Amino acid sequence: MSAKGRTTLRLDKVLSNMGYGSRAELKKIVKRGAITVNGSSVKDPAMHVNPYQDTIEIEGEQIHYREFVYLMLHKPPGVISATEDIRERTVLDLLDKSYLTYEPFPVGRLDKDTEGLLLLTNDGKLAHELLSPRKHVPKTYEAHIAGKVSDEDVALFSQGVTLDDGYVTLPAELTVLSIEERENGPLSKISLTIHEGKFHQVKRMFESVGKKVIYLKRVRMGELQLDESLPIGSYRELTNEELALLGKHS
Ligand code: URA
């Protein structure tokens, strides 16, 4: 039998974890006879249920239990990749309250001014798999760089460049998408795939070749691609296909 098939938990714990109220509040709801399990009215809020298999209803509405939540956020600039901060708005401030009961956290960090793909989940195992330095999960960025990104830069990035602290990066794939003439000089639009995640890595890689990143967006992390139809600042749950790409089967 699968782990889900064997799982039994206290009913009030399941419901309070899902944000249906504190245990004391749930006790009152049970007293009103408003909760049923498999069609029978609940008498004891501490009864054990299998939240994956039993039909649990509150005021006639069925609840859908799950342990993990997986959200794709199209991060806007101006918010930080943290769960709390005394001064700054965080990515969690963008989420509906109902998701916060799952205690999601961002998988890795994007700088405050960086946009794009950020996965939010409470699945620590998946986060570890995506972030572990030993796994070398590729991350692809699109960026605008002041000046002309040259073939020499492409060659240097493919060998590894030396950052300001002496660290030599792993080979990275740099592609120049276009070079445009702007009022204040040329602007290069590039795509870069790196296989590690050092602090400010993309910006520091360009600094190492004397260039400045003026816009940065992450478009891919491992098998997960940013859904470009997701408006900036909004988020959605991962689809079953995306979960399968991450090795998660619903
Ligand atoms: N590299 C950076 O410099 N910044 C980010 O936000 C992500 C990668």
CSV table of C-alpha atoms and ligand atoms in Angstrom, one decimal:
chain,number,residue,atom,x,y,z
A,1,MET,CA,0.0,0.0,0.0
A,2,SER,CA,1.3,3.5,-0.8
A,3,ALA,CA,2.3,6.0,2.0
A,4,LYS,CA,-0.8,8.0,1.1
A,5,GLY,CA,-3.0,4.9,1.6
A,6,ARG,CA,-1.6,4.3,5.1
A,7,THR,CA,-1.7,7.9,6.3
A,8,THR,CA,-3.9,8.6,9.2
A,9,LEU,CA,-4.0,12.0,11.0
A,10,ARG,CA,-6.1,13.8,13.5
A,11,LEU,CA,-9.0,15.4,11.8
A,12,ASP,CA,-8.6,18.7,13.7
A,13,LYS,CA,-4.9,18.8,12.8
A,14,VAL,CA,-5.6,18.2,9.1
A,15,LEU,CA,-8.2,21.0,9.1
A,16,SER,CA,-6.2,23.5,11.1
A,17,ASN,CA,-3.2,22.9,8.9
A,18,MET,CA,-5.4,23.7,5.9
A,19,GLY,CA,-6.5,27.0,7.5
A,20,TYR,CA,-10.0,26.0,8.5
A,21,GLY,CA,-9.5,27.4,12.0
A,22,SER,CA,-7.8,26.7,15.3
A,23,ARG,CA,-8.4,23.5,17.1
A,24,ALA,CA,-10.7,25.3,19.5
A,25,GLU,CA,-12.7,26.8,16.6
A,26,LEU,CA,-12.9,23.4,14.9
A,27,LYS,CA,-14.3,21.9,18.1
A,28,LYS,CA,-17.2,24.3,17.9
A,29,ILE,CA,-17.8,23.6,14.3
A,30,VAL,CA,-17.8,19.8,15.1
A,31,LYS,CA,-20.3,20.5,17.9
A,32,ARG,CA,-22.6,22.2,15.4
A,33,GLY,CA,-22.5,18.9,13.4
A,34,ALA,CA,-21.1,20.8,10.4
A,35,ILE,CA,-18.3,18.3,9.6
A,36,THR,CA,-18.8,14.8,8.1
A,37,VAL,CA,-16.4,12.1,7.3
A,38,ASN,CA,-17.6,9.6,4.6
A,39,GLY,CA,-21.1,11.0,5.1
A,40,SER,CA,-21.3,10.5,8.9
A,41,SER,CA,-21.4,13.5,11.2
A,42,VAL,CA,-18.2,13.8,13.3
A,43,LYS,CA,-18.5,13.7,17.1
A,44,ASP,CA,-14.8,13.7,18.1
A,45,PRO,CA,-12.6,16.4,16.4
A,46,ALA,CA,-9.5,14.3,17.3
A,47,MET,CA,-10.7,11.3,15.3
A,48,HIS,CA,-8.2,9.8,12.9
A,49,VAL,CA,-8.8,10.1,9.2
A,50,ASN,CA,-7.0,9.3,6.0
A,51,PRO,CA,-7.1,12.7,4.5
A,52,TYR,CA,-6.2,11.4,1.0
A,53,GLN,CA,-8.9,8.8,0.9
A,54,ASP,CA,-11.7,9.7,3.3
A,55,THR,CA,-14.4,12.2,2.1
A,56,ILE,CA,-14.3,15.1,4.5
A,57,GLU,CA,-16.9,17.8,4.2
A,58,ILE,CA,-17.4,21.1,6.1
A,59,GLU,CA,-20.8,22.6,5.8
A,60,GLY,CA,-21.4,20.3,2.8
A,61,GLU,CA,-18.2,21.4,1.0
A,62,GLN,CA,-15.6,18.7,0.3
A,63,ILE,CA,-12.0,19.6,1.3
A,64,HIS,CA,-9.1,18.5,-0.9
A,65,TYR,CA,-6.2,17.6,1.3
A,66,ARG,CA,-2.6,17.8,0.2
A,67,GLU,CA,0.7,17.9,1.9
A,68,PHE,CA,2.7,19.9,-0.6
A,69,VAL,CA,2.1,23.0,-2.7
A,70,TYR,CA,4.0,24.0,-5.8
A,71,LEU,CA,3.7,27.5,-7.2
A,72,MET,CA,5.3,29.1,-10.2
A,73,LEU,CA,5.7,32.8,-9.6
A,74,HIS,CA,6.6,35.3,-12.4
A,75,LYS,CA,8.7,37.4,-10.0
A,76,PRO,CA,8.5,41.1,-10.5
A,77,PRO,CA,11.3,43.4,-9.7
A,78,GLY,CA,11.1,45.2,-6.3
A,79,VAL,CA,10.3,42.2,-4.1
A,80,ILE,CA,12.9,40.1,-2.3
A,81,SER,CA,13.2,36.3,-2.4
A,82,ALA,CA,12.7,35.7,1.3
A,83,THR,CA,9.9,34.6,3.6
A,84,GLU,CA,9.9,37.6,5.8
A,85,ASP,CA,11.6,41.0,6.1
A,86,ILE,CA,11.1,43.9,8.4
A,87,ARG,CA,11.5,46.5,5.6
A,88,GLU,CA,11.1,45.0,2.2
A,89,ARG,CA,8.1,43.3,0.5
A,90,THR,CA,8.8,39.6,0.0
A,91,VAL,CA,7.6,37.2,-2.6
A,92,LEU,CA,5.2,35.7,0.0
A,93,ASP,CA,3.4,39.0,0.1
A,94,LEU,CA,2.3,38.3,-3.5
A,95,LEU,CA,0.5,35.1,-2.5
A,96,ASP,CA,-3.1,34.6,-1.4
A,97,LYS,CA,-3.5,33.9,2.3
A,98,SER,CA,-4.9,30.4,1.6
A,99,TYR,CA,-1.5,29.3,0.3
A,100,LEU,CA,0.4,30.7,3.4
A,101,THR,CA,-1.0,27.9,5.6
A,102,TYR,CA,1.3,25.5,3.7
A,103,GLU,CA,4.3,27.6,4.6
A,104,PRO,CA,5.9,27.8,1.1
A,105,PHE,CA,9.3,29.2,0.6
A,106,PRO,CA,11.2,30.3,-2.5
A,107,VAL,CA,13.5,27.7,-4.1
A,108,GLY,CA,16.7,29.7,-4.4
A,109,ARG,CA,17.1,33.4,-4.6
A,110,LEU,CA,16.6,36.0,-7.3
A,111,ASP,CA,18.0,39.5,-6.6
A,112,LYS,CA,15.5,42.2,-5.8
A,113,ASP,CA,15.8,43.7,-9.3
A,114,THR,CA,15.7,40.3,-11.1
A,115,GLU,CA,12.5,39.1,-12.7
A,116,GLY,CA,11.2,35.7,-13.8
A,117,LEU,CA,10.8,32.2,-12.8
A,118,LEU,CA,10.7,31.5,-9.0
A,119,LEU,CA,9.3,28.2,-7.7
A,120,LEU,CA,7.6,28.4,-4.3
A,121,THR,CA,7.0,25.2,-2.4
A,122,ASN,CA,7.0,23.6,1.1
A,123,ASP,CA,8.6,20.5,-0.4
A,124,GLY,CA,12.0,20.6,1.2
A,125,LYS,CA,13.2,17.5,-0.6
A,126,LEU,CA,12.5,19.0,-4.0
A,127,ALA,CA,14.1,22.2,-3.0
A,128,HIS,CA,17.2,20.3,-2.0
A,129,GLU,CA,17.3,18.4,-5.3
A,130,LEU,CA,17.1,21.7,-7.3
A,131,LEU,CA,19.6,23.6,-5.2
A,132,SER,CA,22.2,21.1,-4.1
A,133,PRO,CA,25.6,22.3,-5.5
A,134,ARG,CA,26.4,18.7,-6.4
A,135,LYS,CA,23.4,18.4,-8.8
A,136,HIS,CA,24.4,21.2,-11.1
A,137,VAL,CA,20.8,21.9,-12.1
A,138,PRO,CA,21.0,24.3,-15.1
A,139,LYS,CA,19.4,27.8,-14.8
A,140,THR,CA,18.8,29.9,-17.9
A,141,TYR,CA,18.6,33.7,-17.8
A,142,GLU,CA,17.9,36.3,-20.4
A,143,ALA,CA,19.7,39.6,-19.8
A,144,HIS,CA,20.4,43.0,-21.3
A,145,ILE,CA,24.1,43.9,-21.1
A,146,ALA,CA,25.5,47.4,-21.7
A,147,GLY,CA,28.0,47.3,-24.6
A,148,LYS,CA,28.8,44.6,-27.1
A,149,VAL,CA,29.0,41.0,-25.9
A,150,SER,CA,31.7,39.5,-28.1
A,151,ASP,CA,32.6,36.1,-29.4
A,152,GLU,CA,35.5,36.3,-26.9
A,153,ASP,CA,33.1,36.6,-24.0
A,154,VAL,CA,31.2,33.6,-25.3
A,155,ALA,CA,34.4,31.6,-25.4
A,156,LEU,CA,35.5,32.8,-21.9
A,157,PHE,CA,32.1,31.9,-20.4
A,158,SER,CA,32.4,28.4,-22.0
A,159,GLN,CA,35.7,27.8,-20.3
A,160,GLY,CA,34.7,29.4,-16.9
A,161,VAL,CA,35.5,33.0,-15.7
A,162,THR,CA,37.2,34.1,-12.5
A,163,LEU,CA,34.8,36.1,-10.2
A,164,ASP,CA,35.9,38.9,-7.9
A,165,ASP,CA,36.6,36.5,-5.0
A,166,GLY,CA,38.8,34.2,-7.1
A,167,TYR,CA,36.2,31.5,-7.7
A,168,VAL,CA,36.3,30.0,-11.2
A,169,THR,CA,32.9,29.4,-12.6
A,170,LEU,CA,31.8,26.1,-14.3
A,171,PRO,CA,31.5,26.3,-18.1
A,172,ALA,CA,28.4,28.2,-19.0
A,173,GLU,CA,26.5,28.6,-22.3
A,174,LEU,CA,26.3,32.2,-23.5
A,175,THR,CA,24.3,33.1,-26.6
A,176,VAL,CA,24.1,36.6,-28.1
A,177,LEU,CA,20.5,37.1,-29.3
A,178,SER,CA,20.9,40.6,-30.7
A,179,ILE,CA,22.9,43.7,-30.4
A,180,GLU,CA,21.0,47.0,-30.7
A,181,GLU,CA,22.2,50.5,-31.1
A,182,ARG,CA,20.7,52.7,-28.4
A,183,GLU,CA,21.1,56.5,-27.7
A,184,ASN,CA,23.6,55.8,-24.9
A,185,GLY,CA,25.6,53.1,-26.9
A,186,PRO,CA,25.1,49.4,-27.9
A,187,LEU,CA,22.9,47.0,-25.9
A,188,SER,CA,23.3,43.3,-26.1
A,189,LYS,CA,20.5,40.9,-25.5
A,190,ILE,CA,21.8,37.5,-24.4
A,191,SER,CA,20.8,34.1,-23.0
A,192,LEU,CA,23.0,32.4,-20.4
A,193,THR,CA,22.8,29.0,-18.9
A,194,ILE,CA,24.8,28.4,-15.7
A,195,HIS,CA,25.1,25.1,-13.8
A,196,GLU,CA,25.6,26.5,-10.3
A,197,GLY,CA,24.2,29.3,-8.2
A,198,LYS,CA,26.7,31.6,-6.6
A,199,PHE,CA,25.6,34.9,-5.1
A,200,HIS,CA,24.9,37.5,-7.9
A,201,GLN,CA,26.5,35.0,-10.3
A,202,VAL,CA,25.3,36.3,-13.6
A,203,LYS,CA,26.1,39.9,-12.7
A,204,ARG,CA,29.5,39.0,-11.4
A,205,MET,CA,30.3,36.8,-14.5
A,206,PHE,CA,29.7,39.9,-16.7
A,207,GLU,CA,31.7,42.1,-14.4
A,208,SER,CA,34.6,39.7,-14.8
A,209,VAL,CA,34.6,40.6,-18.5
A,210,GLY,CA,34.2,44.3,-17.8
A,211,LYS,CA,30.4,44.5,-18.6
A,212,LYS,CA,27.3,45.4,-16.7
A,213,VAL,CA,24.0,43.6,-16.5
A,214,ILE,CA,21.1,46.1,-16.8
A,215,TYR,CA,18.2,43.8,-16.9
A,216,LEU,CA,18.0,40.1,-15.7
A,217,LYS,CA,15.2,37.6,-16.0
A,218,ARG,CA,15.3,33.8,-15.2
A,219,VAL,CA,13.4,31.8,-17.7
A,220,ARG,CA,14.3,28.2,-16.8
A,221,MET,CA,15.4,26.1,-13.8
A,222,GLY,CA,16.1,22.5,-14.5
A,223,GLU,CA,13.1,21.1,-16.4
A,224,LEU,CA,10.8,23.9,-15.4
A,225,GLN,CA,10.2,26.7,-17.9
A,226,LEU,CA,8.7,30.1,-17.1
A,227,ASP,CA,5.1,30.2,-18.4
A,228,GLU,CA,5.4,33.5,-20.4
A,229,SER,CA,1.6,33.8,-20.4
A,230,LEU,CA,1.8,34.3,-16.6
A,231,PRO,CA,1.6,38.1,-16.1
A,232,ILE,CA,4.5,39.5,-14.2
A,233,GLY,CA,3.8,39.5,-10.4
A,234,SER,CA,1.3,36.6,-10.7
A,235,TYR,CA,1.6,32.9,-10.0
A,236,ARG,CA,-0.2,29.6,-10.5
A,237,GLU,CA,0.1,26.1,-9.3
A,238,LEU,CA,2.3,23.8,-11.3
A,239,THR,CA,0.4,21.6,-13.8
A,240,ASN,CA,0.6,17.8,-13.5
A,241,GLU,CA,2.9,17.8,-16.5
A,242,GLU,CA,5.3,20.2,-14.8
A,243,LEU,CA,5.2,18.2,-11.6
A,244,ALA,CA,6.1,15.1,-13.6
A,245,LEU,CA,9.0,16.9,-15.2
A,246,LEU,CA,10.3,17.5,-11.6
A,247,GLY,CA,9.8,13.9,-10.8
A,248,LYS,CA,6.7,14.6,-8.7
A,249,HIS,CA,3.7,12.5,-9.5
A,250,SER,CA,0.3,13.7,-8.3
B,1,URA,N1,22.5,36.0,-11.0
B,1,URA,C1,22.4,37.3,-10.5
B,1,URA,O1,23.4,38.0,-10.6
B,1,URA,N2,21.3,37.6,-10.0
B,1,URA,C2,20.2,36.9,-9.9
B,1,URA,O2,19.1,37.3,-9.4
B,1,URA,C3,20.3,35.5,-10.3
B,1,URA,C4,21.5,35.1,-10.9
